[in-house]
Amino acid sequence: MILISLKHGILGLLSYNDMTGYDLSKYFDQSLQFFWSAQKSQIYRDLGNLEEKEFVVSKIVHQEGKPDKKLYSITKNGEEELVNWINQYSFEDSMKIRDSFLMRIFFSAKGNNQNLKIALQEYIQQHQIYLDNLDNIKKKYIKEDYLGDSNDYIYWAMSIKKGYYNFKANIEWANDILEMLDNL
């Protein structure tokens, strides 16, 4: 089953740790915002949908002196959905404001690197066609922050690095990523 990428972003973040809707909103704002934005209302709506599909489960955590909170965990079905989604790389998706190709790379520690390599080669070929038709290429810069302590960071760095590039730089980025994958 293919879902839209916001739901996969939620599943990806929950694959690292159990979180509340508030926590997920905070992590979207801190780590995914340069390639995928999400409003709190969208996150809470999608958490309900994911729970109905049994991709996540929730439990109420009682707190002293504070309101109870609802903590979400990814299920085995949710992990399978995430991995299946990650492995369906599509460079065409990267041409959209909501960049599911880049979100897949962000979570690719759970994916198949050979599929990613093939997708990046197609991405380079298509971007070269776009580049040949452009007179002026502008670079887009973002602040790059380390977002975690796990081995998944190399995949996060690939996603963040993408934020610096527009068409010409996208080719350089994709070549860098292929080299990174060869060095894993």
GROMACS .gro file of N, CA, C and O in nm, residues 16 35 39 41-42 45 48 54 62 72 74 78 98 102 104 108-109 122 125 143-146 182:
model
   96
   16TYR      N    1   1.276   0.554   1.499
   16TYR     CA    2   1.389   0.588   1.587
   16TYR      C    3   1.350   0.583   1.734
   16TYR      O    4   1.431   0.547   1.818
   35PHE      N    5   1.282   1.998   0.353
   35PHE     CA    6   1.228   1.926   0.239
   35PHE      C    7   1.087   1.872   0.260
   35PHE      O    8   1.027   1.821   0.167
   39GLN      N    9   0.206   2.054   0.940
   39GLN     CA   10   0.138   2.125   1.049
   39GLN      C   11   0.098   2.024   1.155
   39GLN      O   12   0.074   1.905   1.125
   41SER      N   13  -0.178   1.983   1.303
   41SER     CA   14  -0.309   1.923   1.275
   41SER      C   15  -0.296   1.808   1.175
   41SER      O   16  -0.365   1.706   1.188
   42GLN      N   17  -0.208   1.822   1.076
   42GLN     CA   18  -0.186   1.715   0.978
   42GLN      C   19  -0.124   1.593   1.046
   42GLN      O   20  -0.161   1.480   1.017
   45ARG      N   21  -0.387   1.414   1.258
   45ARG     CA   22  -0.482   1.346   1.170
   45ARG      C   23  -0.419   1.218   1.114
   45ARG      O   24  -0.480   1.111   1.115
   48GLY      N   25  -0.385   0.928   1.357
   48GLY     CA   26  -0.510   0.853   1.369
   48GLY      C   27  -0.528   0.756   1.254
   48GLY      O   28  -0.567   0.640   1.275
   54GLU      N   29  -0.316   0.010   1.155
   54GLU     CA   30  -0.230  -0.073   1.241
   54GLU      C   31  -0.082  -0.060   1.205
   54GLU      O   32  -0.004  -0.153   1.220
   62HIS      N   33   0.039   0.837   3.191
   62HIS     CA   34  -0.007   0.926   3.298
   62HIS      C   35   0.111   1.005   3.352
   62HIS      O   36   0.221   0.951   3.370
   72TYR      N   37   0.306   0.724   2.081
   72TYR     CA   38   0.290   0.638   1.964
   72TYR      C   39   0.416   0.557   1.940
   72TYR      O   40   0.527   0.604   1.958
   74ILE      N   41   0.577   0.260   1.642
   74ILE     CA   42   0.559   0.196   1.512
   74ILE      C   43   0.541   0.045   1.533
   74ILE      O   44   0.604  -0.014   1.623
   78GLY      N   45   0.395  -0.130   1.032
   78GLY     CA   46   0.441   0.005   1.001
   78GLY      C   47   0.585   0.005   0.951
   78GLY      O   48   0.619   0.078   0.858
   98ARG      N   49   0.723   1.907  -0.197
   98ARG     CA   50   0.729   1.798  -0.100
   98ARG      C   51   0.811   1.687  -0.163
   98ARG      O   52   0.768   1.623  -0.257
  102LEU      N   53   1.380   1.263  -0.140
  102LEU     CA   54   1.475   1.303  -0.038
  102LEU      C   55   1.438   1.247   0.099
  102LEU      O   56   1.526   1.211   0.178
  104ARG      N   57   1.298   0.963   0.144
  104ARG     CA   58   1.341   0.823   0.139
  104ARG      C   59   1.490   0.812   0.170
  104ARG      O   60   1.534   0.724   0.243
  108SER      N   61   1.700   0.601   0.459
  108SER     CA   62   1.750   0.489   0.380
  108SER      C   63   1.837   0.390   0.455
  108SER      O   64   1.872   0.286   0.399
  109ALA      N   65   1.869   0.415   0.578
  109ALA     CA   66   1.942   0.314   0.654
  109ALA      C   67   1.861   0.185   0.662
  109ALA      O   68   1.917   0.077   0.680
  122GLU      N   69   1.970   0.762  -1.253
  122GLU     CA   70   1.862   0.819  -1.335
  122GLU      C   71   1.841   0.966  -1.302
  122GLU      O   72   1.815   1.047  -1.391
  125GLN      N   73   2.105   1.176  -1.479
  125GLN     CA   74   2.075   1.189  -1.622
  125GLN      C   75   1.965   1.291  -1.647
  125GLN      O   76   1.976   1.376  -1.736
  143LYS      N   77   2.095   2.583   0.676
  143LYS     CA   78   2.182   2.550   0.789
  143LYS      C   79   2.182   2.399   0.806
  143LYS      O   80   2.079   2.335   0.808
  144GLU      N   81   2.301   2.343   0.819
  144GLU     CA   82   2.315   2.198   0.836
  144GLU      C   83   2.346   2.169   0.982
  144GLU      O   84   2.444   2.215   1.036
  145ASP      N   85   2.261   2.092   1.047
  145ASP     CA   86   2.279   2.054   1.187
  145ASP      C   87   2.284   1.903   1.199
  145ASP      O   88   2.215   1.831   1.128
  146TYR      N   89   2.362   1.855   1.293
  146TYR     CA   90   2.362   1.714   1.327
  146TYR      C   91   2.236   1.686   1.407
  146TYR      O   92   2.206   1.757   1.501
  182ASP      N   93   2.926   0.392  -0.206
  182ASP     CA   94   3.035   0.299  -0.239
  182ASP      C   95   3.133   0.283  -0.124
  182ASP      O   96   3.200   0.180  -0.113
   0.00000   0.00000   0.00000
